[in-house]
């Protein structure tokens, strides 16, 4: 036994040497100026924090609870009637009674008004959304809401190129999710033609996904992107329809049922919410336990037969790799799968005859139910990361497969854990994050084992990326209600370990384990944790605290931004020198790295956006800039960050003027006025920003 729990087991003995490290130094000690230089250099390529949080959100969403087939819940029917047109046979089906009943439970998504206006104004509209967004239910509601008369569905394989206005009678028509071969043929010309031919009160709504294969760029002007409704509201609406309002309120008010719903509806699709409503409506006491058992029994035998029936070990390891790293480029996932294959292959395996034509990529993906889709991870400077990534077609399969492998195949556990350690050593940041999230998923099932075998060695590592992985894994485990106290207790113990600074650094990075899921803006425990570590004199701990405060400013779309800024201001005005340094460093990192793409398409620093939108936060940001620019240790780094702000804002419509407004407010005194003037005068790379700042200083002659 150790002070941190059982000795490492199940594969920890062959931990890669450069990760299984004690609290030892392998680089020169760093002081505040060293950290300041490192932080300021991020301003040239900002966005690391947002990219990291975006990748983790994508990884967590990928592990959403297993979905169920939605057809039975959205009223889809296969009994079409056939209409003979001039050049083609059109198959139609009227909406069923089940469709109409489900429509009465409809929950509008965000931007519903935009889609509604589009359908009112245009005769043909394309609704585009990811799998699970409820785009079919939205299309149905829009057409029924227009009160055009009968609403009918077209067969999905209808050829729009051959379809004419004469083929469609009065009322609304819905073409739901044409298959890829049909979507590839869809052209803006055909939609324009149909819109012209559909006179009177006739409408056609087409639904599709981001990955359907639309190839005509002109289609964008016909497309309305949709997002899913709140799954909790979907659950409430459908449950109320299945029982009575009083019964639904009673069920959802039960603490155990509330925990169940919170667990099941995290990143859930509307279909999952409907399925949960169905189970709750018919469950016997104890309600929560009964529903959990039913969910656990779904599809497990089929999944086991599917996995064991795969052609060979290489196919099985590819499935495990897609479960772990889904969302990454195929080559990365395939290479990781090959690493796992080599670890699991028996030593006496006969040599394979090498051939470059052993199996096609598409064939391997079909065998495991995966496909290539466009990346949904936000890129640093707008849009999404380029290229196609691999994911399972069935939402929720990743979690179910990993738990099956972990729980049913004991012999591979050591090699699976070692493989996860290797993934965390990847040069690709998103691979590291996905491996850490996977570790958290497994640790929620076997906490003591994985804590000692993987998480603790990561937390003790000299590698800050391994420590980040430990923190990410723990934040996933903390979402399991019965393990929350154990995780927060572990992190708090690390934060007070006076002999092991690397554990303290990991504790600082694990600030999110303290967040309460039912209190969207309550981060008091996180603030307490970071305050405890703010005066630590070790560079690793200071860096971890600063990184976590920067995350706090960005996390949940800035829900904690005001708290984080107040915390930094409290630190920079502290009586303790070490705390003041941490405050200035934390602000410098936030100024250098945080930002997002504004409506005009230009990069806008997060702190500048907050200052523009919130007077209270503007006051705090001004004081923080004043403190950092006037500091003896970080003034040069602060000037470097301002220089990068000037460069990034130079060609934006209002950027230089906004920067001038902010820095004019920073000049509390003559000394700061000189500092800002001299700094701006050196911006030869950003003449507009330089002129705007100096003009703003000149216009504000009365010093505070």
XYZ file of C-alpha atoms in Angstrom:
704
model
C 0.000 0.000 0.000
C 0.978 3.642 -0.520
C -0.402 6.884 0.833
C -2.335 7.261 -2.396
C -3.948 3.819 -2.452
C -2.952 0.325 -3.571
C 0.304 -0.288 -5.339
C 0.099 -0.031 -9.138
C -1.295 -3.170 -10.745
C -2.602 -4.610 -13.983
C 0.001 -3.373 -16.357
C 1.534 -0.571 -14.333
C 4.757 -2.553 -14.030
C 5.556 -2.031 -17.697
C 4.720 1.680 -17.566
C 6.737 3.531 -20.231
C 9.764 4.859 -18.398
C 9.335 8.487 -19.307
C 5.816 8.518 -17.811
C 6.375 6.456 -14.659
C 8.441 9.142 -12.968
C 8.639 10.347 -9.386
C 8.733 14.009 -8.451
C 12.087 14.646 -10.064
C 13.406 17.597 -12.028
C 14.451 17.027 -15.627
C 14.665 20.645 -16.759
C 16.117 23.861 -15.467
C 14.100 25.616 -12.754
C 11.887 28.379 -14.120
C 10.995 31.686 -12.519
C 8.142 34.123 -13.170
C 9.939 35.775 -16.081
C 10.515 32.408 -17.752
C 6.835 31.549 -17.397
C 5.877 35.015 -18.609
C 7.937 34.590 -21.773
C 6.405 31.170 -22.403
C 2.892 32.516 -21.918
C 3.409 35.607 -24.065
C 4.688 33.487 -26.962
C 1.256 31.870 -27.190
C -0.202 35.192 -28.335
C 1.301 34.649 -31.790
C -0.797 31.454 -32.170
C -3.652 31.802 -29.666
C -6.519 29.453 -29.016
C -4.865 26.465 -27.333
C -7.227 26.572 -24.353
C -10.364 26.766 -26.479
C -9.112 24.033 -28.775
C -8.392 21.778 -25.813
C -11.828 22.333 -24.277
C -13.499 21.832 -27.664
C -11.712 18.528 -28.232
C -12.665 17.294 -24.776
C -16.303 18.259 -25.310
C -16.275 16.386 -28.621
C -14.761 13.316 -26.964
C -17.327 13.356 -24.153
C -20.184 13.791 -26.618
C -18.914 10.774 -28.556
C -19.319 8.709 -25.398
C -22.952 9.742 -24.942
C -25.258 7.014 -23.744
C -26.284 4.333 -26.218
C -28.984 5.374 -28.588
C -32.006 3.368 -29.658
C -33.570 3.102 -33.066
C -35.594 6.252 -33.418
C -37.959 5.153 -36.168
C -40.589 3.937 -33.692
C -40.566 7.302 -31.953
C -40.677 9.659 -34.900
C -43.568 8.025 -36.730
C -41.699 6.804 -39.791
C -43.718 4.503 -42.004
C -42.759 2.293 -44.904
C -46.177 2.017 -46.563
C -45.975 4.467 -49.437
C -48.634 5.121 -52.073
C -47.495 5.540 -55.650
C -48.380 8.413 -57.957
C -47.549 8.178 -61.642
C -46.124 11.437 -62.951
C -45.138 12.485 -66.428
C -41.581 11.190 -66.205
C -41.259 9.288 -62.920
C -43.172 7.311 -60.315
C -43.524 9.298 -57.079
C -44.159 7.383 -53.865
C -45.903 9.267 -51.046
C -47.251 8.465 -47.585
C -49.447 10.607 -45.375
C -48.361 11.362 -41.835
C -49.633 8.701 -39.458
C -51.646 9.128 -36.257
C -48.424 8.385 -34.400
C -46.743 11.258 -36.258
C -49.519 13.609 -35.210
C -49.389 12.412 -31.600
C -45.635 12.920 -31.460
C -45.990 16.367 -32.960
C -48.162 17.383 -30.027
C -45.112 16.741 -27.807
C -42.783 18.802 -30.011
C -40.168 20.905 -28.205
C -38.803 23.766 -30.314
C -35.019 23.881 -30.640
C -32.876 26.990 -30.538
C -33.375 29.222 -33.599
C -36.777 27.648 -34.294
C -38.013 31.039 -35.473
C -35.347 31.174 -38.166
C -36.408 27.820 -39.612
C -40.090 28.767 -39.350
C -39.497 32.019 -41.228
C -37.573 30.193 -43.949
C -40.413 27.729 -44.566
C -42.976 30.543 -44.673
C -40.938 32.603 -47.118
C -39.635 29.859 -49.420
C -41.355 26.967 -51.158
C -38.367 24.581 -50.837
C -36.084 24.497 -47.783
C -33.287 22.122 -46.735
C -32.925 21.498 -42.974
C -29.433 20.259 -42.098
C -28.392 18.859 -38.742
C -26.172 16.235 -37.148
C -27.518 12.795 -36.278
C -29.835 13.045 -33.314
C -30.823 16.693 -33.730
C -34.518 15.933 -34.326
C -34.529 17.447 -37.790
C -37.393 15.171 -38.947
C -39.592 16.268 -36.025
C -38.727 19.886 -36.786
C -39.646 19.512 -40.468
C -42.924 17.838 -39.523
C -43.813 20.634 -37.087
C -42.973 23.358 -39.602
C -45.189 21.868 -42.291
C -48.065 21.152 -39.924
C -47.742 24.635 -38.466
C -48.342 26.216 -41.867
C -51.832 24.603 -41.949
C -51.512 23.883 -45.657
C -53.729 20.820 -45.521
C -52.387 17.292 -45.914
C -48.708 16.718 -45.116
C -47.134 13.782 -46.959
C -43.718 12.166 -47.000
C -41.789 11.386 -50.157
C -39.847 8.171 -50.444
C -36.204 8.906 -49.421
C -34.855 7.758 -52.802
C -37.010 10.210 -54.754
C -35.003 11.734 -57.612
C -35.389 15.494 -57.249
C -33.910 15.991 -60.685
C -36.950 14.232 -62.185
C -39.519 15.579 -59.736
C -41.778 18.359 -61.016
C -44.249 20.676 -59.355
C -47.074 18.808 -61.074
C -46.097 15.635 -59.178
C -46.921 17.195 -55.821
C -50.483 17.991 -54.866
C -51.679 20.705 -52.469
C -50.191 20.780 -48.979
C -46.822 20.099 -47.431
C -44.278 17.511 -48.517
C -41.318 16.099 -46.586
C -38.273 14.337 -48.036
C -36.436 12.894 -45.039
C -32.721 12.141 -45.293
C -32.115 11.090 -48.901
C -29.393 8.392 -49.058
C -25.859 9.466 -50.046
C -26.267 8.445 -53.672
C -29.374 10.642 -53.935
C -27.891 13.507 -51.902
C -24.863 13.656 -54.183
C -27.182 14.370 -57.130
C -29.013 17.206 -55.375
C -28.408 20.536 -57.124
C -29.445 24.085 -56.337
C -30.827 24.286 -59.888
C -33.395 21.571 -59.121
C -34.482 23.331 -55.933
C -34.809 26.665 -57.762
C -36.851 24.973 -60.479
C -39.138 23.215 -58.011
C -39.639 26.416 -56.019
C -40.826 28.115 -59.198
C -43.143 25.245 -60.140
C -44.705 24.878 -56.672
C -47.350 27.558 -56.855
C -49.972 28.372 -54.234
C -49.690 26.867 -50.747
C -47.391 23.970 -51.559
C -44.121 23.453 -49.687
C -41.281 20.929 -49.772
C -38.916 20.459 -46.827
C -35.831 18.250 -47.218
C -33.823 17.018 -44.226
C -30.192 15.974 -44.426
C -27.042 15.617 -42.345
C -23.667 17.300 -42.465
C -22.197 14.038 -43.750
C -24.793 13.253 -46.429
C -22.454 14.104 -49.299
C -23.987 17.299 -50.681
C -21.555 18.472 -53.357
C -23.125 21.588 -54.886
C -21.810 24.688 -53.031
C -24.782 26.724 -54.297
C -27.051 24.645 -52.070
C -25.917 26.652 -49.028
C -28.412 29.429 -49.783
C -31.262 26.912 -49.435
C -29.959 25.318 -46.225
C -31.024 26.121 -42.663
C -28.789 24.525 -40.033
C -30.662 23.165 -37.022
C -29.649 22.184 -33.504
C -31.335 19.712 -31.130
C -33.838 20.780 -28.491
C -33.041 20.479 -24.799
C -33.283 16.717 -24.068
C -34.644 17.431 -20.576
C -37.544 19.371 -22.094
C -38.144 16.580 -24.614
C -38.258 14.071 -21.759
C -40.693 16.214 -19.771
C -42.991 16.774 -22.754
C -43.210 13.114 -23.783
C -43.488 11.819 -20.229
C -46.339 14.240 -19.534
C -48.125 12.956 -22.650
C -47.731 9.318 -21.574
C -48.812 9.751 -17.950
C -50.543 12.710 -16.299
C -48.915 16.093 -15.638
C -49.080 15.432 -11.899
C -47.515 11.982 -12.273
C -44.779 13.343 -14.558
C -43.928 16.076 -12.055
C -43.840 13.518 -9.257
C -41.525 11.189 -11.208
C -39.101 13.899 -12.257
C -39.036 15.291 -8.729
C -37.820 12.013 -7.259
C -34.086 12.430 -6.407
C -33.131 8.991 -7.765
C -35.017 9.567 -11.009
C -33.459 13.030 -11.286
C -29.985 11.467 -10.976
C -30.908 8.873 -13.599
C -32.139 11.530 -16.025
C -29.077 13.713 -15.491
C -26.846 10.727 -16.197
C -28.743 9.468 -19.249
C -29.461 12.829 -20.868
C -25.922 14.182 -20.833
C -25.281 14.911 -24.549
C -28.370 12.827 -25.385
C -30.348 12.975 -28.605
C -34.099 13.699 -28.700
C -34.736 10.019 -29.524
C -32.871 8.959 -26.379
C -34.954 11.360 -24.320
C -38.158 9.922 -25.817
C -36.996 6.379 -25.091
C -36.264 7.306 -21.480
C -39.755 8.827 -21.174
C -41.258 5.549 -22.435
C -39.329 3.505 -19.878
C -40.169 5.850 -16.997
C -43.854 5.817 -17.882
C -44.159 2.023 -17.498
C -41.479 1.273 -14.866
C -42.384 -0.331 -11.556
C -40.961 0.698 -8.191
C -38.145 1.336 -7.558
C -38.449 3.422 -10.732
C -34.810 4.501 -11.168
C -33.364 1.036 -10.508
C -35.861 -0.617 -12.847
C -35.061 1.751 -15.720
C -31.298 1.458 -15.165
C -31.585 -2.319 -15.365
C -33.601 -2.141 -18.587
C -31.077 0.218 -20.148
C -28.195 -2.016 -19.100
C -29.803 -5.072 -20.713
C -30.306 -3.418 -24.090
C -28.351 -5.013 -26.908
C -25.572 -6.493 -24.719
C -25.890 -10.041 -26.106
C -26.023 -8.708 -29.654
C -22.985 -6.529 -29.033
C -20.971 -9.447 -27.662
C -21.871 -11.679 -30.613
C -21.040 -8.865 -33.026
C -17.616 -8.254 -31.456
C -16.566 -11.893 -31.090
C -17.774 -12.623 -34.629
C -15.370 -10.165 -36.243
C -13.020 -11.635 -38.826
C -9.741 -11.283 -36.952
C -7.845 -9.543 -34.159
C -6.949 -6.606 -36.414
C -10.632 -5.881 -36.991
C -11.382 -6.109 -33.272
C -8.546 -3.754 -32.335
C -9.684 -1.307 -34.996
C -13.123 -1.327 -33.360
C -11.526 -0.641 -29.951
C -9.424 2.138 -31.446
C -12.473 3.759 -33.069
C -14.287 3.497 -29.730
C -11.389 5.235 -27.990
C -10.262 7.728 -30.618
C -13.402 8.263 -32.691
C -13.258 11.780 -34.083
C -9.627 11.501 -35.203
C -8.346 11.026 -38.745
C -8.505 7.445 -39.945
C -4.743 7.030 -40.324
C -4.148 7.997 -36.692
C -6.813 5.582 -35.491
C -5.564 2.750 -37.726
C -1.975 3.220 -36.550
C -3.107 3.138 -32.921
C -5.085 -0.023 -33.635
C -1.944 -1.627 -35.078
C -0.076 -0.846 -31.846
C -2.789 -2.588 -29.848
C -2.776 -5.554 -32.231
C 0.956 -6.062 -31.700
C 0.477 -6.027 -27.927
C -2.366 -8.551 -28.012
C -1.054 -10.904 -30.691
C 0.161 -14.230 -29.284
C 3.958 -14.612 -29.253
C 3.799 -17.854 -31.284
C 1.598 -16.316 -33.980
C 2.698 -17.526 -37.441
C 4.255 -14.808 -39.572
C 1.783 -13.132 -41.878
C 2.557 -12.782 -45.554
C 2.723 -9.027 -46.107
C 0.503 -7.607 -48.830
C -0.532 -4.005 -49.511
C -3.973 -5.242 -50.585
C -5.068 -7.042 -47.433
C -8.278 -5.047 -47.109
C -9.678 -1.693 -48.180
C -10.345 1.136 -45.793
C -14.034 1.211 -46.646
C -14.277 -2.539 -46.152
C -12.660 -2.390 -42.717
C -14.958 0.448 -41.660
C -18.068 -1.395 -42.863
C -17.013 -4.435 -40.859
C -17.092 -2.461 -37.603
C -20.053 -0.194 -38.356
C -17.948 2.964 -38.701
C -17.799 5.671 -41.330
C -15.882 8.793 -42.282
C -17.536 12.110 -41.403
C -16.518 15.738 -41.424
C -14.776 16.911 -38.289
C -16.987 18.770 -35.791
C -14.133 20.075 -33.590
C -13.928 23.885 -33.673
C -10.682 25.126 -35.186
C -8.684 27.847 -33.461
C -9.629 30.553 -35.927
C -13.189 29.649 -36.832
C -14.949 26.826 -38.604
C -14.042 23.240 -37.827
C -10.847 21.249 -38.096
C -10.407 20.234 -41.753
C -10.696 16.740 -43.149
C -12.664 13.567 -42.535
C -12.595 11.686 -39.261
C -13.761 8.213 -38.312
C -16.670 7.511 -35.955
C -19.114 4.709 -35.287
C -22.364 5.135 -37.166
C -24.386 4.251 -34.059
C -24.315 6.912 -31.377
C -23.376 5.408 -28.032
C -21.664 2.300 -29.435
C -18.238 3.574 -28.354
C -19.087 3.523 -24.653
C -20.881 0.184 -24.828
C -18.032 -1.502 -26.696
C -15.337 -0.214 -24.346
C -17.285 -1.352 -21.287
C -17.873 -4.757 -22.889
C -14.159 -5.210 -23.592
C -13.191 -4.000 -20.121
C -15.738 -6.036 -18.181
C -15.728 -9.292 -20.157
C -12.121 -9.782 -21.313
C -9.994 -9.731 -18.175
C -6.847 -11.009 -19.862
C -6.408 -7.983 -22.098
C -6.787 -5.385 -19.337
C -3.030 -4.887 -18.709
C -2.311 -4.415 -22.410
C -5.323 -2.137 -22.853
C -4.093 0.098 -20.026
C -0.569 0.213 -21.428
C -1.987 1.105 -24.844
C -3.920 4.015 -23.302
C -0.660 5.255 -21.747
C 0.965 5.150 -25.171
C -1.932 7.145 -26.642
C -1.433 9.828 -23.984
C 2.162 10.166 -25.205
C 0.949 11.012 -28.729
C 2.213 14.145 -30.444
C -1.391 14.944 -31.401
C -3.155 16.852 -28.582
C -6.635 15.581 -29.427
C -5.445 11.956 -29.290
C -4.134 12.589 -25.774
C -7.444 14.115 -24.722
C -9.533 11.255 -26.140
C -7.324 8.663 -24.437
C -7.727 10.540 -21.145
C -11.518 10.666 -21.504
C -11.550 6.930 -22.267
C -9.476 6.317 -19.161
C -12.063 8.250 -17.166
C -14.898 6.168 -18.654
C -13.147 2.969 -17.551
C -12.110 4.407 -14.189
C -15.748 5.118 -13.407
C -16.215 1.332 -13.510
C -12.959 0.294 -11.751
C -11.833 3.380 -9.883
C -9.314 1.924 -7.428
C -7.602 -0.195 -10.062
C -7.226 2.482 -12.723
C -6.406 5.190 -10.199
C -3.373 3.247 -9.021
C -2.393 1.785 -12.408
C -2.723 4.873 -14.606
C -4.054 8.059 -13.033
C -1.598 8.254 -10.138
C 1.506 7.675 -12.327
C 0.231 10.358 -14.703
C -0.375 12.732 -11.797
C 3.227 12.234 -10.582
C 4.765 12.648 -14.026
C 7.187 15.411 -14.981
C 5.245 15.625 -18.254
C 2.559 18.306 -17.909
C 0.554 16.625 -20.680
C 0.361 13.428 -18.613
C -0.763 15.469 -15.603
C -3.442 17.089 -17.762
C -4.572 13.599 -18.797
C -4.903 12.597 -15.131
C -7.007 15.692 -14.448
C -9.232 15.052 -17.474
C -9.791 11.429 -16.484
C -10.729 12.445 -12.941
C -13.204 15.050 -14.202
C -14.959 12.282 -16.146
C -15.040 9.993 -13.098
C -16.429 12.799 -10.912
C -19.573 12.856 -13.055
C -20.498 9.495 -11.528
C -22.433 10.598 -8.454
C -21.291 7.810 -6.132
C -17.614 8.481 -6.958
C -17.687 12.271 -6.727
C -16.692 12.414 -3.052
C -13.823 9.962 -3.599
C -12.467 12.008 -6.515
C -12.761 15.387 -4.799
C -11.184 13.913 -1.669
C -8.253 12.612 -3.705
C -7.728 15.970 -5.441
C -7.925 17.897 -2.177
C -5.378 15.535 -0.618
C -2.995 16.098 -3.539
C -3.430 19.863 -3.243
C -2.130 19.791 0.341
C 0.718 17.316 -0.221
C 3.686 19.427 0.821
C 6.316 16.959 -0.399
C 5.162 16.298 -3.959
C 4.693 19.431 -6.053
C 3.702 17.500 -9.172
C 0.664 16.122 -7.369
C -0.189 19.671 -6.335
C 0.117 20.754 -9.965
C -2.242 17.950 -11.037
C -4.699 18.994 -8.332
C -4.723 22.516 -9.767
C -5.462 21.156 -13.245
C -8.294 19.021 -11.814
C -10.311 22.077 -10.735
C -13.376 20.908 -12.664
C -13.936 17.858 -10.449
C -15.249 20.307 -7.832
C -18.022 21.703 -10.045
C -21.571 20.788 -9.147
C -23.572 19.690 -12.168
C -26.846 21.065 -10.795
C -25.371 24.534 -10.168
C -24.347 25.958 -13.527
C -22.459 28.929 -12.088
C -21.325 27.593 -8.712
C -17.549 27.269 -8.711
C -16.846 28.172 -5.071
C -15.038 24.881 -4.407
C -12.868 25.393 -7.482
C -11.948 28.895 -6.319
C -11.046 27.513 -2.891
C -8.816 24.867 -4.491
C -6.991 27.384 -6.705
C -6.576 29.885 -3.866
C -4.944 27.151 -1.800
C -2.301 26.709 -4.508
C -1.860 30.323 -5.668
C 1.107 30.993 -3.364
C 2.985 27.820 -4.310
C 6.559 28.670 -5.314
C 7.011 25.737 -7.710
C 6.816 26.712 -11.378
C 4.833 23.576 -12.300
C 2.148 24.474 -9.780
C 2.004 28.136 -10.820
C 1.693 27.134 -14.459
C -1.089 24.666 -13.625
C -3.001 27.264 -11.602
C -2.702 29.807 -14.413
C -3.821 27.291 -17.028
C -6.864 26.386 -14.944
C -7.856 30.026 -14.394
C -7.626 30.560 -18.156
C -9.889 27.537 -18.632
C -12.299 28.974 -16.081
C -12.596 32.122 -18.193
C -13.485 30.053 -21.273
C -15.378 27.090 -19.794
C -19.110 26.702 -20.484
C -19.100 29.719 -22.805
C -17.681 31.987 -20.120
C -20.137 31.059 -17.349
C -17.364 31.551 -14.769
C -15.593 34.475 -16.462
C -16.674 37.070 -13.912
C -15.562 34.856 -11.029
C -12.208 34.167 -12.687
C -11.493 37.862 -13.312
C -12.400 38.771 -9.733
C -10.083 36.012 -8.520
C -7.181 37.329 -10.638
C -7.775 40.877 -9.400
C -7.832 39.659 -5.821
C -4.508 37.939 -6.413
C -2.710 40.855 -8.083
C -3.681 43.097 -5.145
C -2.734 40.532 -2.479
C -0.229 41.295 0.251
C 1.620 38.063 -0.539
C 4.229 38.491 -3.291
C 3.858 34.921 -4.566
C 0.112 35.308 -4.980
C 0.576 38.607 -6.818
C 2.943 36.903 -9.267
C 0.427 34.091 -9.868
C -2.302 36.647 -10.516
C -0.227 38.521 -13.093
C 0.857 35.292 -14.775
C -2.703 33.992 -14.929
C -3.915 37.219 -16.505
C -1.034 37.223 -18.970
C -1.832 33.671 -20.101
C -5.515 34.526 -20.528
C -4.665 37.638 -22.530
C -2.231 35.726 -24.749
C -4.261 32.609 -25.471
C -7.999 33.175 -25.124
C -10.105 34.378 -28.024
C -12.731 33.517 -30.571
C -13.843 34.418 -34.049
C -16.231 37.391 -34.033
C -19.243 37.919 -36.293
C -17.049 39.765 -38.800
C -14.825 36.681 -39.151
C -11.864 38.194 -37.308
C -10.128 36.870 -34.219
C -11.136 38.789 -31.095
C -9.342 38.305 -27.736
C -11.754 37.018 -25.099
C -10.740 39.673 -22.569
C -11.384 42.449 -25.073
C -14.811 40.996 -25.834
C -15.688 40.855 -22.133
C -14.499 44.429 -21.655
C -16.653 45.581 -24.548
C -19.797 43.809 -23.336
C -19.673 44.085 -19.532
C -18.714 47.326 -17.706
C -17.940 45.488 -14.459
C -15.565 43.079 -16.184
C -14.098 45.967 -18.197
C -13.116 47.671 -14.944
C -11.383 44.497 -13.700
C -9.596 43.901 -17.012
C -8.322 47.510 -17.046
C -6.929 47.131 -13.525
C -5.287 43.821 -14.409
C -3.596 45.324 -17.476
C -2.423 48.240 -15.340
C -0.917 45.918 -12.728
C 0.814 43.710 -15.291
C 2.210 46.538 -17.429
C 3.654 48.201 -14.309
C 5.155 45.029 -12.835
C 8.906 44.617 -12.545
C 8.906 41.019 -13.760
C 6.251 40.740 -16.486
C 6.006 44.167 -18.134
C 7.976 43.083 -21.201
C 5.857 39.969 -21.681
C 2.692 42.078 -21.295
C 3.922 44.473 -23.997
C 4.593 41.514 -26.300
C 1.004 40.304 -25.833
C -0.357 43.775 -26.602
C 1.749 43.808 -29.759
C 0.096 40.573 -30.888
C -3.336 41.971 -30.043
C -2.531 44.960 -32.246
C -1.512 42.664 -35.107
C -4.628 40.489 -34.823
C -6.961 43.500 -34.627
C -5.239 45.547 -37.318
C -7.503 44.661 -40.234
C -10.754 44.262 -38.315
C -13.412 46.956 -38.756
C -13.533 48.151 -35.143
C -10.507 46.384 -33.656
C -7.966 49.254 -33.526
C -10.518 51.688 -32.066
C -11.592 49.162 -29.454
C -7.983 48.543 -28.461
C -7.455 52.297 -28.181
C -10.515 52.639 -25.954
C -9.288 49.898 -23.612
C -5.693 51.143 -23.305
C -6.815 54.731 -22.783
C -8.730 53.447 -19.762
C -5.623 51.605 -18.503
C -3.643 54.861 -18.105
C -4.406 55.556 -14.488
C -1.309 57.734 -14.145
C 1.483 59.417 -16.079
C 3.808 56.429 -15.758
C 1.276 54.091 -17.390
C 0.533 56.718 -20.029
C 4.213 56.683 -21.013
C 4.363 52.883 -20.974
C 1.349 52.546 -23.278
C 2.556 55.308 -25.642
C 6.021 53.848 -26.003
C 4.601 50.359 -26.467
C 2.158 51.460 -29.176
C 4.794 53.544 -30.964
C 6.728 50.335 -31.666
C 3.868 48.682 -33.554
C 5.228 49.231 -37.043
C 3.565 45.940 -37.965
C 0.148 47.386 -36.986
C 0.021 51.077 -37.983
C -3.765 51.371 -37.650
C -3.724 50.005 -34.127
C -0.782 52.240 -33.225
C -2.554 55.346 -34.495
C -5.827 54.433 -32.777
C -4.191 53.888 -29.390
C -2.146 57.093 -29.490
C -5.191 59.066 -30.641
C -7.242 57.624 -27.777
C -4.531 58.574 -25.289
C -4.386 62.106 -26.671
C -8.175 62.439 -26.489
C -8.165 61.529 -22.826
C -5.881 64.200 -21.479
C -7.353 64.373 -17.991
C -5.571 61.665 -16.034
C -7.382 59.707 -13.391
